[in-house]
Structure formats: structure tokens, C-alpha cells
């Protein structure tokens, strides 16, 4: 047997719009089945997973805090993916941005100045961009596959973080815990709203999304990204360079991932630890696709995926399932988003015939 | 290879009231058509008449909006290409669908509805290809093959399904005359076996030569049927276009200006294993001249285009000169800014991006040369949609581009209409140097004559025009000078009046030995 995808004669406009919603509904259904198999009441479980976290002001702030890195990274990745460059290593760039941005509050901790915070943000972006420069260089000049190199560099970044917080940057007053010293007040990203904890990382995310949306929609740079993503040859005819685009898109997404990293550390954690991300860099890939690679869609998708993190924590407390459930929901969602999109363009055909001979058919 | 399951009489395929709407635009409007067993049936019509749309519905690629298809008298629903293949319909598309990195046999196996071993496919394919005079090496990689050979793969792939009806959408627009002759022999064989062929072409001579009946479409409707043998190319053209096709009037002046485009000992090593290297090419085009470069496809035409356009700059700055300034190392936009315009051969994915709108495709070629008009907002470089849309409208009107909507995606235009837009996009700038590769492939007779006239007029107005073409009729219609490219070498240019088809043929087949031979023969 063989499975074939056959292009549909007509693509339904309605279903193209509905696709993310159908994917979300299917995720709910399968999530419900999973809870039932775990012996929980699906209705209650889904309620505590997806609704309860939205019912209080403080948890809405938590939602924004979790959504901020997802949106920031997702927006950067959308530029990358649209230009046909596949940066899968945002998680690593996030970590390197966090480390680079932490140089000031950890190493030069006694330097106090209102300049510290902006410089940390810039350093964070630099750190992420430089780390993304490695796969960019390898792809642009050695023709290596950026999916593999950027992914493998994630582990390098994670181990580097682990080493630096246990070794050189460990807090001397920290009773040997693997942590850096906590940041001084002027190295902490302030809160955005009076009502709660949401820090400026969320503001950065919204600003970045709107700016990138504007760039993609109205400017020649956005046009260049679209053209090179569709056809490198046509891009060359337009005078655009695929190689420069590799650099631009990788550095750009790396910088936003780095900014997300330092904003998370400076706004939410306020020190470096061996693990600073529950996989934001990977989850942001789902965010980018669920948002249709559209920066405004990515804001919405970022909030949805942030909810899966909160829901996981909530469900762990209220109904006692593992917070790994979060991962399951994220996986389901990505799976359904991609398959809905595929099924809109293709129909599936199962081909059963075996080895039927051409001979009998084309009797010569 | 007798055809099985042939019913005694009645049409093989009957189409009634078949309609396809794109939005409110009727690409095909209540079409009636019958194809008899064992006939070669021509489908004629100007660009955008709805020919490709009609056959795509017959092959299940597009879903009809209304109407019926009957196969051997039975009403059928063709929901997909595999349905069509099961009925006994095979198709060769206007734009090929082959994987370049795979072998011939692998490409064929991919389209089979059954699991068959590669060896079987290879055997069967090479047997069939010999039986029909379409030699093919199943182990060859597609990337190594010429356009003609690629098309053979498509044909053999269709024949393997033992079809009773074979649809060919503009099969000869990319073939050399020799390759086309071969194809006609194959079609005659198929016909002799009782199979039917539905044949779309803009080349009316060949329609006259091989087709038994013709149906003419205009604006999505059937406007006539005829026996092509009883017509002349001119009368067929009139049926298609609705008026006489104006002949191209060649240049009236002999005033030649300065050299505007020049290649000086241009040598370029092959970029890929499948490319041709350019060897010591020298050419000069003066203002007021049309230099045509003839040659069989795959002899370095696209490499020459790449070097002249600057899509792939060359190492020696002096090797290419535009308006007497060295530009060899400059990129395509620098050359455009000096007044040059370029029209590549491949429409989809080179000259245009199918998924983008026509106005975006205008920006594609002119973002730098027209940046004053098209870009605003200083360093932000915001694209001025209103200016771009206005220019798109202007070009569409000037070139009579037929489209379904104000600014549709380029991919939705019929092949010929997109070509008109791509040529018009450059003409609209009045470039002082124009390099165009295969200006009219897939363009109908009326539009082709308009494009050729536009090239001639551009030269008359004082521009230098370089036309790369396989079509000798076209070359004789537009050229003031002719040179021939073969295996990456360019012959000396000759004044157009001095050359005959025979002489060009000699030059094509490896000129060095033969030009000397021909020269010697002259001397005696
Ligand atoms: N997917 C589509 N969406 C919208 N309009 C379309 C689409 N496909 C075709 N059309 C329109 O339908 C008309 C007929 O197109 P079609 O490709 O059938 O022409 P054609 O007769 O094959 O022309 P050519 O000789 O140039 O190949 C054109 O005006 C084209 O713009
Ligand atoms: Mg067509």
C-alpha cells in the first residue's frame, strides 16, 4: 500500500481561514480523550487547563509573561521561515542572548547606572545574533543545512549555560547553589502595568510584531523576503541576494531570540540558572506556524501557546496530572495545524494495487 | 499496441456546456466539443482563450463549475488525474513537472498508480520509447536532458498508462524543428493505432500539417470548428483573433548609432555540471540594431543571458559593456540603472513569481530602476502601491494582457498573457538596451506579431536590442543582424539579408569546421 497526496483542484477559501480554529478544536478533542484515558473527567480537566488560568488578573499577567518570549521569538522566526531559511535553534540563541545580556549585572555588578538596562538589552540581541551567525555562515559559505547546525547548537548553548552558572559565574554568596547573583534593581526590567507582574518584555514583543508586520506588508525589504522565500532565481533576477538574505534573516531572528532571552532573565527570573527556558525557542516554532507566519497572527498564537504552559501548571495543581501534559498539547496543536494546512491543499489517496503488471494493461 | 475496449461508434469524448468560473470570470463558457476515435483534434485560440483551463478540467486538475463530460457515451466525473488516467486519458502539460535530480525511470515511476519495480518501469519505458520513436535513456538524470528529451519523458509517462486520448498542451513551443518533426511521427503512429489526440498549439502551420479537425476558442467560448487542411495559416489566425494578424514591418531606417551593448572575449566557466561554458564570445549591438542569436536550445543561451544581465556577474569587468562602460562585475540592478532591460526565458520562478500579484511582479524587475516612482518613505523604502498599480494597468493595457481581475496572481494568467506582461514590463521603461531570451514562446500569433513589432520599434527609436531565439521565423522577422550560438561559441554576425535558413542550419551544427567549408564552397 502507498499513501499519495494529490493536489486539490480547488482550494477552499473558507477552510483556509478556518484551519487554525479546526486545529485548535481537534487538539481539544484529542486532549479530552487523553484526560479520559488518564482517568480524569475531560470536561473538568479541560476547564482547569484552558479556562481557569484566564479567570484571574494575576494569572492573566502570568500569561503575558509567558507569551512575551514566544511572540518575540516567533516574530523573528516568521521572517526567517518566510525567506526559506529554517532556523530551528532559537532556543540556543535565546540562552546565548540571556548570557550575553547578563554580563553587566553578573560580572560588573557594582556598576550602577540607568544605562545598564538598555545596554543589557543590546548585548542580549548581540549575543543571540552572534550565535545565529554560526549557522548563517555555515549555510551561506559552506552550503550546510541550517536546520541541523542551528539545532545542534542548542545543546552547545544549554551546556554552556550549565557550565557558566556552576563555574565562573556562580554566586559567591549563594551557598554553592548553581545560580548567579541576583540582579541589582537597575538591571531588572520594570513592570509595564500597575495591575501586576507583566514586564516590558511583553511590550517589546508587541512592538516587534507590529514593526515586522509593517515591514513585511509595506516595505521593499519585506518584499525581498517574500520573493527570495518563493524563488531564489526570481530573487536574483530582481537583484536580491539569497546569501545576504541568509545573513539577514538568521541574524534578525537570532537578535529577537536573544532579546527574548535577556528580557526573560531580567524581567522574570532576575538571575541566571542552569535552566532558564521551558523550551520557548522550540515552542515558538509552533507559534510561528499557528500564526500563519503573520506577525499579528503570531501575537494571538503566542497567547494560545502561553496558555498551554499555564494550563499545565494549573492542571498539575488542581487535578494532579504531570505538567508534561503541556508538551502533549503543544505537540497535538502543531500536528493538527500542519495537517489541516496540508489537507486544505491536498487530498489523501490510498493506493492498494500491488505490482499489477503494466503488461496486461498495455497489451502490446 | 492495439487499443482495448474500443466501442464501435460514437465520439470517444463528448463535452457539453462545460463551464469554469474563476470568481465571476468565465475562463470556459458552456463549451461543447466532441473528439472522435482516431483523430488528431486541434484546440486553437488566442492567449487566455481558455484552452489550458478546458483540458485541465478534462484531466481532473480543475473542477468544472458546470457542464458534463461523457466518455464513450457514458457521463463521467473526473475528480482527479488518477480518475482521468483510469478512464484512459493521458496528458502532457504546458509547464513540465519533473524532478531534475531524479532519473528518467524514477520520474516515470512516481506518476504510476501502481507499485511497480523501478527495473520494470525502466524496461517498459525504454521499450515504449523505441516503439514510438522517442529514444530515452531510463538511467539518465533529468537535469542532463534537453527540453525536447524532457518532454519525451512526459509523453512516455502518459503512454505507459495506455491512454485512448492523449492531450498535449503546447508541446512544440519549446522544441527545435527537428524535435517537433519527431513528435509528429509519434502522433501519426498513435493515430494509426486508433488513439485520439487533443492538440493545443499556436503554430498554425503544424496544426495544418497534422490535425484532422480544429475547434477554435475565443474568450472562453467555442467560436468555430473547421478542417485545418482546408484553411490557410492566415485564415486560421483570423478565426482565432477575430481580425487579420498584422505582419511585422521591419525597420525603415538604416541609421546605426553607437555601440550600446558589447561582449569582449566573454568566457564563463560552467557553473554546474549541467551548464554550458561560454567560450570567447564577442558581440556588438548598436543603437538601432536588432541582433538575433539563433541556436538550438541548451547551447549556452541561458548562460549568455545570465552573463549579459548580470544575474551572474563575470570576473572580467571589461568583458561586458553597456553604453561603452565596463559592467562585467556589476549586478543586474546596476545594469538596469544604466538603461538596460532584461527578459529571461523561463516565466515561472525566474521572470515572475507565480504566487505574487502582477503589481508585485512589476516591482520585481523595476524596484531600483524606478525607485523614484515606486519607493517612498526614505530609508524605509515603502512600496508605493498606487504608483505600482497604475503602472501595472498601463502595461496591461499597452500589451493587451487578459486577466481575471484587476491585479491577480501571476500564476493565474495564461502562459501567453504572462509573457506579454513580462515583455511589456521592460518595454514600458523604453530601455536603451534590451536583452530578451525567447520573446514569444507560448504567445499566440496576434500577440507574437505585436511583441515582435514592439522590439523592432524599440530599435527604430534608437535602442539596441538583442534577441535570443530558437524560432527562425521570428529571427527573420525582427533581426537586422544574426549570429548563431553553438556549444557556447558565437559565430560572427551576418546581416540578416545575407543569411538563409540553410546557412543558419550549417552554422548551428558546429560552425568552425563548417563555416570554413561553406566559405570555401563560396569561393569556388
Ligand atoms: N487559477 C486561476 N485563477 C484565476 N483566473 C485564472 C486561473 N487560471 C486561468 N485563469 C484565467 O482564465 C483564462 C484562461 O486561461 P488559460 O490558461 O486556459 O488560457 P490558454 O487558452 O491556455 O492561454 P495560453 O495560450 O496563453 O496558454 C485567463 O484569462 C486566465 O487569466
Ligand atoms: Mg495555456
Tab-separated table of N, CA, C and O in Angstrom, chain A residues 102-205:
chain	number	residue	atom	x	y	z
A	102	UNK	N	23.547	39.233	30.499
A	102	UNK	CA	23.790	39.158	31.940
A	102	UNK	C	25.215	39.528	32.312
A	102	UNK	O	25.557	39.542	33.505
A	103	UNK	N	26.045	39.801	31.327
A	103	UNK	CA	27.433	40.155	31.646
A	103	UNK	C	27.464	41.336	32.615
A	103	UNK	O	28.168	41.307	33.631
A	104	UNK	N	26.661	42.364	32.291
A	104	UNK	CA	26.704	43.565	33.157
A	104	UNK	C	26.255	43.260	34.580
A	104	UNK	O	27.012	43.505	35.519
A	105	UNK	N	25.063	42.721	34.789
A	105	UNK	CA	24.627	42.525	36.188
A	105	UNK	C	25.388	41.434	36.924
A	105	UNK	O	25.382	41.422	38.153
A	106	UNK	N	26.047	40.514	36.235
A	106	UNK	CA	26.739	39.438	36.938
A	106	UNK	C	28.217	39.777	37.144
A	106	UNK	O	28.756	39.656	38.246
A	107	UNK	N	28.874	40.240	36.089
A	107	UNK	CA	30.315	40.483	36.193
A	107	UNK	C	30.597	41.893	36.715
A	107	UNK	O	31.431	42.082	37.596
A	108	UNK	N	29.894	42.859	36.155
A	108	UNK	CA	30.104	44.255	36.582
A	108	UNK	C	28.964	44.689	37.493
A	108	UNK	O	28.332	45.705	37.285
A	109	UNK	N	28.722	43.874	38.503
A	109	UNK	CA	27.511	44.071	39.301
A	109	UNK	C	27.519	45.362	40.097
A	109	UNK	O	26.487	45.882	40.449
A	110	UNK	N	28.731	45.913	40.369
A	110	UNK	CA	28.685	47.126	41.178
A	110	UNK	C	28.602	48.402	40.346
A	110	UNK	O	28.619	49.494	40.886
A	111	UNK	N	28.494	48.241	39.017
A	111	UNK	CA	28.305	49.447	38.196
A	111	UNK	C	26.815	49.759	38.142
A	111	UNK	O	26.026	48.996	37.576
A	112	UNK	N	26.428	50.864	38.727
A	112	UNK	CA	25.010	51.217	38.768
A	112	UNK	C	24.788	52.424	37.878
A	112	UNK	O	25.484	53.419	38.018
A	113	UNK	N	23.815	52.288	36.993
A	113	UNK	CA	23.544	53.406	36.082
A	113	UNK	C	22.256	53.115	35.347
A	113	UNK	O	21.926	51.954	35.096
A	114	UNK	N	21.514	54.160	34.971
A	114	UNK	CA	20.312	53.915	34.168
A	114	UNK	C	20.668	53.353	32.788
A	114	UNK	O	19.797	52.864	32.074
A	115	UNK	N	21.947	53.399	32.399
A	115	UNK	CA	22.357	52.835	31.113
A	115	UNK	C	22.420	51.317	31.139
A	115	UNK	O	22.484	50.669	30.091
A	116	UNK	N	22.468	50.741	32.344
A	116	UNK	CA	22.679	49.298	32.435
A	116	UNK	C	21.610	48.520	31.673
A	116	UNK	O	21.922	47.652	30.858
A	117	UNK	N	20.367	48.884	31.913
A	117	UNK	CA	19.284	48.099	31.327
A	117	UNK	C	19.284	48.152	29.792
A	117	UNK	O	19.279	47.091	29.142
A	118	UNK	N	19.322	49.350	29.205
A	118	UNK	CA	19.379	49.360	27.735
A	118	UNK	C	20.577	48.609	27.195
A	118	UNK	O	20.467	47.876	26.200
A	119	UNK	N	21.727	48.751	27.866
A	119	UNK	CA	22.905	48.040	27.366
A	119	UNK	C	22.732	46.533	27.469
A	119	UNK	O	23.194	45.775	26.618
A	120	UNK	N	22.055	46.097	28.545
A	120	UNK	CA	21.798	44.652	28.662
A	120	UNK	C	20.954	44.163	27.480
A	120	UNK	O	21.216	43.095	26.913
A	121	UNK	N	19.948	44.947	27.131
A	121	UNK	CA	19.077	44.525	26.033
A	121	UNK	C	19.870	44.430	24.728
A	121	UNK	O	19.741	43.478	23.961
A	122	UNK	N	20.710	45.455	24.506
A	122	UNK	CA	21.506	45.451	23.276
A	122	UNK	C	22.457	44.261	23.270
A	122	UNK	O	22.604	43.546	22.264
A	123	UNK	N	23.108	44.024	24.418
A	123	UNK	CA	24.022	42.876	24.490
A	123	UNK	C	23.275	41.568	24.254
A	123	UNK	O	23.794	40.649	23.613
A	124	UNK	N	22.070	41.487	24.791
A	124	UNK	CA	21.271	40.271	24.589
A	124	UNK	C	21.017	40.038	23.111
A	124	UNK	O	21.185	38.918	22.597
A	125	UNK	N	20.640	41.129	22.405
A	125	UNK	CA	20.396	40.971	20.981
A	125	UNK	C	21.665	40.570	20.251
A	125	UNK	O	21.656	39.720	19.365
A	126	UNK	N	22.777	41.193	20.659
A	126	UNK	CA	24.048	40.847	20.028
A	126	UNK	C	24.395	39.381	20.253
A	126	UNK	O	24.824	38.680	19.331
A	127	UNK	N	24.210	38.938	21.495
A	127	UNK	CA	24.546	37.546	21.812
A	127	UNK	C	23.743	36.581	20.962
A	127	UNK	O	24.292	35.640	20.372
A	128	UNK	N	22.428	36.818	20.863
A	128	UNK	CA	21.589	35.933	20.056
A	128	UNK	C	21.993	35.981	18.597
A	128	UNK	O	22.105	34.949	17.932
A	129	UNK	N	22.249	37.199	18.092
A	129	UNK	CA	22.590	37.342	16.679
A	129	UNK	C	23.921	36.656	16.384
A	129	UNK	O	24.067	35.954	15.374
A	130	UNK	N	24.906	36.847	17.265
A	130	UNK	CA	26.207	36.226	17.005
A	130	UNK	C	26.102	34.711	17.018
A	130	UNK	O	26.743	34.022	16.230
A	131	UNK	N	25.273	34.201	17.920
A	131	UNK	CA	25.141	32.737	17.964
A	131	UNK	C	24.445	32.230	16.705
A	131	UNK	O	24.763	31.156	16.200
A	132	UNK	N	23.517	33.023	16.195
A	132	UNK	CA	22.846	32.630	14.944
A	132	UNK	C	23.766	32.831	13.754
A	132	UNK	O	23.527	32.275	12.674
A	133	UNK	N	24.820	33.638	13.933
A	133	UNK	CA	25.747	33.859	12.825
A	133	UNK	C	26.488	32.581	12.464
A	133	UNK	O	26.925	32.419	11.321
A	134	UNK	N	26.604	31.659	13.418
A	134	UNK	CA	27.350	30.424	13.111
A	134	UNK	C	26.619	29.607	12.034
A	134	UNK	O	27.183	29.335	10.984
A	135	UNK	N	25.351	29.234	12.268
A	135	UNK	CA	24.659	28.528	11.170
A	135	UNK	C	24.516	29.390	9.913
A	135	UNK	O	24.532	28.848	8.801
A	136	UNK	N	24.402	30.715	10.073
A	136	UNK	CA	24.293	31.570	8.885
A	136	UNK	C	25.561	31.470	8.055
A	136	UNK	O	25.507	31.280	6.844
A	137	UNK	N	26.705	31.574	8.728
A	137	UNK	CA	27.965	31.476	7.998
A	137	UNK	C	28.082	30.114	7.322
A	137	UNK	O	28.438	30.001	6.154
A	138	UNK	N	27.754	29.075	8.072
A	138	UNK	CA	27.905	27.731	7.514
A	138	UNK	C	27.008	27.528	6.305
A	138	UNK	O	27.385	26.899	5.324
A	139	UNK	N	25.799	28.101	6.354
A	139	UNK	CA	24.912	27.921	5.216
A	139	UNK	C	25.344	28.794	4.039
A	139	UNK	O	25.413	28.344	2.902
A	140	UNK	N	25.669	30.061	4.330
A	140	UNK	CA	25.961	30.984	3.237
A	140	UNK	C	27.262	30.628	2.531
A	140	UNK	O	27.381	30.831	1.335
A	141	UNK	N	28.229	30.113	3.260
A	141	UNK	CA	29.531	29.907	2.626
A	141	UNK	C	29.940	28.451	2.480
A	141	UNK	O	30.831	28.146	1.712
A	142	UNK	N	29.330	27.553	3.247
A	142	UNK	CA	29.699	26.146	3.112
A	142	UNK	C	28.535	25.306	2.628
A	142	UNK	O	28.645	24.105	2.498
A	143	UNK	N	27.387	25.963	2.465
A	143	UNK	CA	26.235	25.243	1.950
A	143	UNK	C	25.773	24.118	2.876
A	143	UNK	O	25.280	23.091	2.424
A	144	UNK	N	25.981	24.282	4.189
A	144	UNK	CA	25.496	23.257	5.108
A	144	UNK	C	24.021	23.504	5.402
A	144	UNK	O	23.504	24.587	5.198
A	145	UNK	N	23.381	22.489	5.913
A	145	UNK	CA	21.961	22.582	6.203
A	145	UNK	C	21.760	23.278	7.549
A	145	UNK	O	22.179	22.776	8.588
A	146	UNK	N	21.091	24.424	7.516
A	146	UNK	CA	20.959	25.225	8.731
A	146	UNK	C	20.035	24.568	9.746
A	146	UNK	O	20.129	24.862	10.940
A	147	UNK	N	19.171	23.674	9.312
A	147	UNK	CA	18.289	23.010	10.272
A	147	UNK	C	19.131	22.213	11.265
A	147	UNK	O	18.962	22.310	12.478
A	148	UNK	N	20.079	21.450	10.712
A	148	UNK	CA	20.913	20.621	11.581
A	148	UNK	C	21.840	21.464	12.437
A	148	UNK	O	21.907	21.295	13.658
A	149	UNK	N	22.540	22.408	11.801
A	149	UNK	CA	23.545	23.145	12.581
A	149	UNK	C	22.884	23.981	13.663
A	149	UNK	O	23.351	23.990	14.803
A	150	UNK	N	21.787	24.665	13.322
A	150	UNK	CA	21.190	25.520	14.343
A	150	UNK	C	20.621	24.667	15.474
A	150	UNK	O	20.732	25.017	16.647
A	151	UNK	N	20.069	23.513	15.130
A	151	UNK	CA	19.513	22.645	16.170
A	151	UNK	C	20.615	22.132	17.093
A	151	UNK	O	20.495	22.168	18.322
A	152	UNK	N	21.714	21.682	16.510
A	152	UNK	CA	22.768	21.112	17.352
A	152	UNK	C	23.384	22.164	18.269
A	152	UNK	O	23.802	21.873	19.383
A	153	UNK	N	23.407	23.411	17.778
A	153	UNK	CA	23.986	24.467	18.611
A	153	UNK	C	23.139	24.748	19.851
A	153	UNK	O	23.643	25.329	20.819
A	154	UNK	N	21.892	24.329	19.844
A	154	UNK	CA	21.065	24.499	21.044
A	154	UNK	C	21.716	23.775	22.217
A	154	UNK	O	21.821	24.310	23.325
A	155	UNK	N	22.205	22.559	21.964
A	155	UNK	CA	22.782	21.783	23.059
A	155	UNK	C	24.076	22.418	23.534
A	155	UNK	O	24.400	22.404	24.717
A	156	UNK	N	24.801	23.008	22.611
A	156	UNK	CA	26.015	23.719	22.998
A	156	UNK	C	25.654	24.857	23.954
A	156	UNK	O	26.262	25.028	25.013
A	157	UNK	N	24.629	25.609	23.582
A	157	UNK	CA	24.240	26.745	24.418
A	157	UNK	C	23.770	26.273	25.784
A	157	UNK	O	24.145	26.842	26.819
A	158	UNK	N	22.971	25.217	25.801
A	158	UNK	CA	22.450	24.732	27.088
A	158	UNK	C	23.583	24.288	28.000
A	158	UNK	O	23.597	24.603	29.199
A	159	UNK	N	24.544	23.575	27.438
A	159	UNK	CA	25.645	23.090	28.276
A	159	UNK	C	26.555	24.235	28.708
A	159	UNK	O	27.102	24.229	29.813
A	160	UNK	N	26.685	25.236	27.812
A	160	UNK	CA	27.498	26.386	28.168
A	160	UNK	C	26.878	27.128	29.350
A	160	UNK	O	27.555	27.497	30.310
A	161	UNK	N	25.570	27.288	29.316
A	161	UNK	CA	24.866	27.950	30.417
A	161	UNK	C	25.053	27.159	31.704
A	161	UNK	O	25.352	27.716	32.770
A	162	UNK	N	24.887	25.853	31.573
A	162	UNK	CA	25.020	24.987	32.736
A	162	UNK	C	26.406	25.145	33.369
A	162	UNK	O	26.558	25.294	34.581
A	163	UNK	N	27.410	25.175	32.499
A	163	UNK	CA	28.785	25.286	32.995
A	163	UNK	C	29.027	26.651	33.637
A	163	UNK	O	29.597	26.766	34.709
A	164	UNK	N	28.527	27.700	32.987
A	164	UNK	CA	28.894	29.041	33.459
A	164	UNK	C	28.225	29.357	34.806
A	164	UNK	O	28.807	30.013	35.659
A	165	UNK	N	27.000	28.831	35.021
A	165	UNK	CA	26.363	29.135	36.309
A	165	UNK	C	26.891	28.248	37.433
A	165	UNK	O	26.793	28.607	38.599
A	166	UNK	N	27.460	27.122	37.054
A	166	UNK	CA	28.077	26.301	38.103
A	166	UNK	C	29.514	26.721	38.347
A	166	UNK	O	30.058	26.525	39.424
A	167	UNK	N	30.138	27.285	37.315
A	167	UNK	CA	31.550	27.604	37.422
A	167	UNK	C	31.795	29.085	37.635
A	167	UNK	O	31.484	29.635	38.695
A	168	UNK	N	32.298	29.739	36.622
A	168	UNK	CA	32.795	31.114	36.794
A	168	UNK	C	31.765	32.108	37.316
A	168	UNK	O	32.145	33.053	38.010
A	169	UNK	N	30.521	31.938	36.981
A	169	UNK	CA	29.544	32.965	37.346
A	169	UNK	C	28.738	32.599	38.586
A	169	UNK	O	27.747	33.234	38.912
A	170	UNK	N	29.121	31.544	39.270
A	170	UNK	CA	28.318	31.136	40.422
A	170	UNK	C	28.369	32.212	41.490
A	170	UNK	O	29.384	32.835	41.737
A	171	UNK	N	27.244	32.393	42.134
A	171	UNK	CA	27.133	33.429	43.159
A	171	UNK	C	28.024	33.076	44.350
A	171	UNK	O	27.834	32.041	44.996
A	172	UNK	N	29.019	33.905	44.649
A	172	UNK	CA	29.910	33.579	45.769
A	172	UNK	C	29.180	33.543	47.108
A	172	UNK	O	29.583	32.834	48.025
A	173	UNK	N	28.096	34.285	47.214
A	173	UNK	CA	27.332	34.249	48.472
A	173	UNK	C	26.160	33.281	48.378
A	173	UNK	O	25.223	33.361	49.162
A	174	UNK	N	26.165	32.381	47.405
A	174	UNK	CA	24.956	31.605	47.115
A	174	UNK	C	24.966	30.223	47.707
A	174	UNK	O	24.192	29.381	47.262
A	175	UNK	N	25.784	29.938	48.658
A	175	UNK	CA	25.833	28.637	49.313
A	175	UNK	C	25.942	27.508	48.300
A	175	UNK	O	25.270	26.479	48.398
A	176	UNK	N	26.780	27.776	47.270
A	176	UNK	CA	27.074	26.753	46.276
A	176	UNK	C	25.910	26.305	45.418
A	176	UNK	O	25.998	25.301	44.748
A	177	UNK	N	24.804	27.042	45.481
A	177	UNK	CA	23.746	26.732	44.521
A	177	UNK	C	24.223	27.103	43.128
A	177	UNK	O	24.954	28.088	42.972
A	178	UNK	N	23.827	26.348	42.123
A	178	UNK	CA	24.225	26.697	40.750
A	178	UNK	C	23.412	27.873	40.231
A	178	UNK	O	22.497	27.701	39.428
A	179	UNK	N	23.709	29.049	40.690
A	179	UNK	CA	22.985	30.254	40.276
A	179	UNK	C	23.967	31.403	40.267
A	179	UNK	O	24.944	31.397	41.012
A	180	UNK	N	23.650	32.444	39.438
A	180	UNK	CA	24.445	33.662	39.543
A	180	UNK	C	23.868	34.514	40.651
A	180	UNK	O	22.803	34.212	41.197
A	181	UNK	N	24.579	35.613	40.939
A	181	UNK	CA	23.999	36.547	41.907
A	181	UNK	C	22.724	37.129	41.319
A	181	UNK	O	22.549	37.181	40.103
A	182	UNK	N	21.793	37.523	42.189
A	182	UNK	CA	20.562	38.136	41.668
A	182	UNK	C	20.880	39.541	41.206
A	182	UNK	O	21.775	40.197	41.714
A	183	UNK	N	20.098	39.963	40.195
A	183	UNK	CA	20.393	41.243	39.554
A	183	UNK	C	20.060	42.393	40.486
A	183	UNK	O	19.095	42.327	41.249
A	184	UNK	N	20.854	43.459	40.367
A	184	UNK	CA	20.558	44.677	41.116
A	184	UNK	C	19.335	45.353	40.516
A	184	UNK	O	18.924	45.049	39.404
A	185	UNK	N	18.785	46.291	41.264
A	185	UNK	CA	17.499	46.889	40.867
A	185	UNK	C	17.546	47.503	39.481
A	185	UNK	O	16.602	47.370	38.701
A	186	UNK	N	18.661	48.162	39.120
A	186	UNK	CA	18.637	48.833	37.817
A	186	UNK	C	18.950	47.879	36.674
A	186	UNK	O	19.085	48.290	35.539
A	187	UNK	N	19.084	46.587	36.968
A	187	UNK	CA	19.237	45.607	35.899
A	187	UNK	C	17.951	44.808	35.729
A	187	UNK	O	17.945	43.798	35.045
A	188	UNK	N	16.902	45.249	36.388
A	188	UNK	CA	15.652	44.492	36.317
A	188	UNK	C	14.651	45.228	35.448
A	188	UNK	O	14.402	46.424	35.628
A	189	UNK	N	14.107	44.511	34.477
A	189	UNK	CA	13.144	45.088	33.548
A	189	UNK	C	11.880	45.440	34.321
A	189	UNK	O	11.290	44.578	34.974
A	190	UNK	N	11.455	46.714	34.282
A	190	UNK	CA	10.324	47.113	35.129
A	190	UNK	C	8.991	46.555	34.640
A	190	UNK	O	8.873	46.093	33.502
A	191	UNK	N	8.020	46.638	35.545
A	191	UNK	CA	6.685	46.194	35.166
A	191	UNK	C	6.047	47.214	34.236
A	191	UNK	O	6.326	48.404	34.292
A	192	UNK	N	5.163	46.687	33.395
A	192	UNK	CA	4.559	47.518	32.380
A	192	UNK	C	3.273	48.158	32.873
A	192	UNK	O	2.944	49.279	32.531
A	193	UNK	N	2.502	47.360	33.646
A	193	UNK	CA	1.173	47.801	34.059
A	193	UNK	C	1.130	47.835	35.572
A	193	UNK	O	1.833	47.073	36.243
A	194	UNK	N	0.279	48.697	36.080
A	194	UNK	CA	0.188	48.824	37.533
A	194	UNK	C	-0.434	47.582	38.151
A	194	UNK	O	-0.181	47.253	39.301
A	195	UNK	N	-1.245	46.844	37.384
A	195	UNK	CA	-2.053	45.791	37.989
A	195	UNK	C	-1.301	44.491	38.250
A	195	UNK	O	-1.847	43.591	38.870
A	196	UNK	N	-0.065	44.352	37.767
A	196	UNK	CA	0.557	43.066	38.021
A	196	UNK	C	1.971	42.951	37.500
A	196	UNK	O	2.633	43.950	37.213
A	197	UNK	N	2.422	41.711	37.355
A	197	UNK	CA	3.836	41.418	37.142
A	197	UNK	C	4.332	41.586	35.708
A	197	UNK	O	5.536	41.528	35.482
A	198	UNK	N	3.421	41.713	34.766
A	198	UNK	CA	3.847	41.770	33.368
A	198	UNK	C	4.960	42.792	33.173
A	198	UNK	O	4.785	43.966	33.471
A	199	UNK	N	6.120	42.332	32.672
A	199	UNK	CA	7.235	43.261	32.498
A	199	UNK	C	7.310	43.725	31.049
A	199	UNK	O	6.515	43.318	30.209
A	200	UNK	N	8.315	44.561	30.750
A	200	UNK	CA	8.381	45.200	29.444
A	200	UNK	C	8.673	44.240	28.296
A	200	UNK	O	8.533	44.596	27.126
A	201	UNK	N	9.061	43.022	28.633
A	201	UNK	CA	9.268	42.023	27.583
A	201	UNK	C	8.035	41.886	26.714
A	201	UNK	O	8.130	41.757	25.489
A	202	UNK	N	6.874	41.948	27.349
A	202	UNK	CA	5.633	41.826	26.585
A	202	UNK	C	5.480	43.032	25.653
A	202	UNK	O	5.086	42.892	24.499
A	203	UNK	N	5.832	44.202	26.162
A	203	UNK	CA	5.795	45.402	25.320
A	203	UNK	C	6.713	45.251	24.116
A	203	UNK	O	6.321	45.534	22.981
A	204	UNK	N	7.939	44.779	24.376
A	204	UNK	CA	8.868	44.569	23.257
A	204	UNK	C	8.245	43.653	22.218
A	204	UNK	O	8.370	43.875	21.007
A	205	UNK	N	7.589	42.588	22.709
A	205	UNK	CA	7.030	41.598	21.782
A	205	UNK	C	5.981	42.238	20.884
A	205	UNK	O	5.976	42.026	19.663
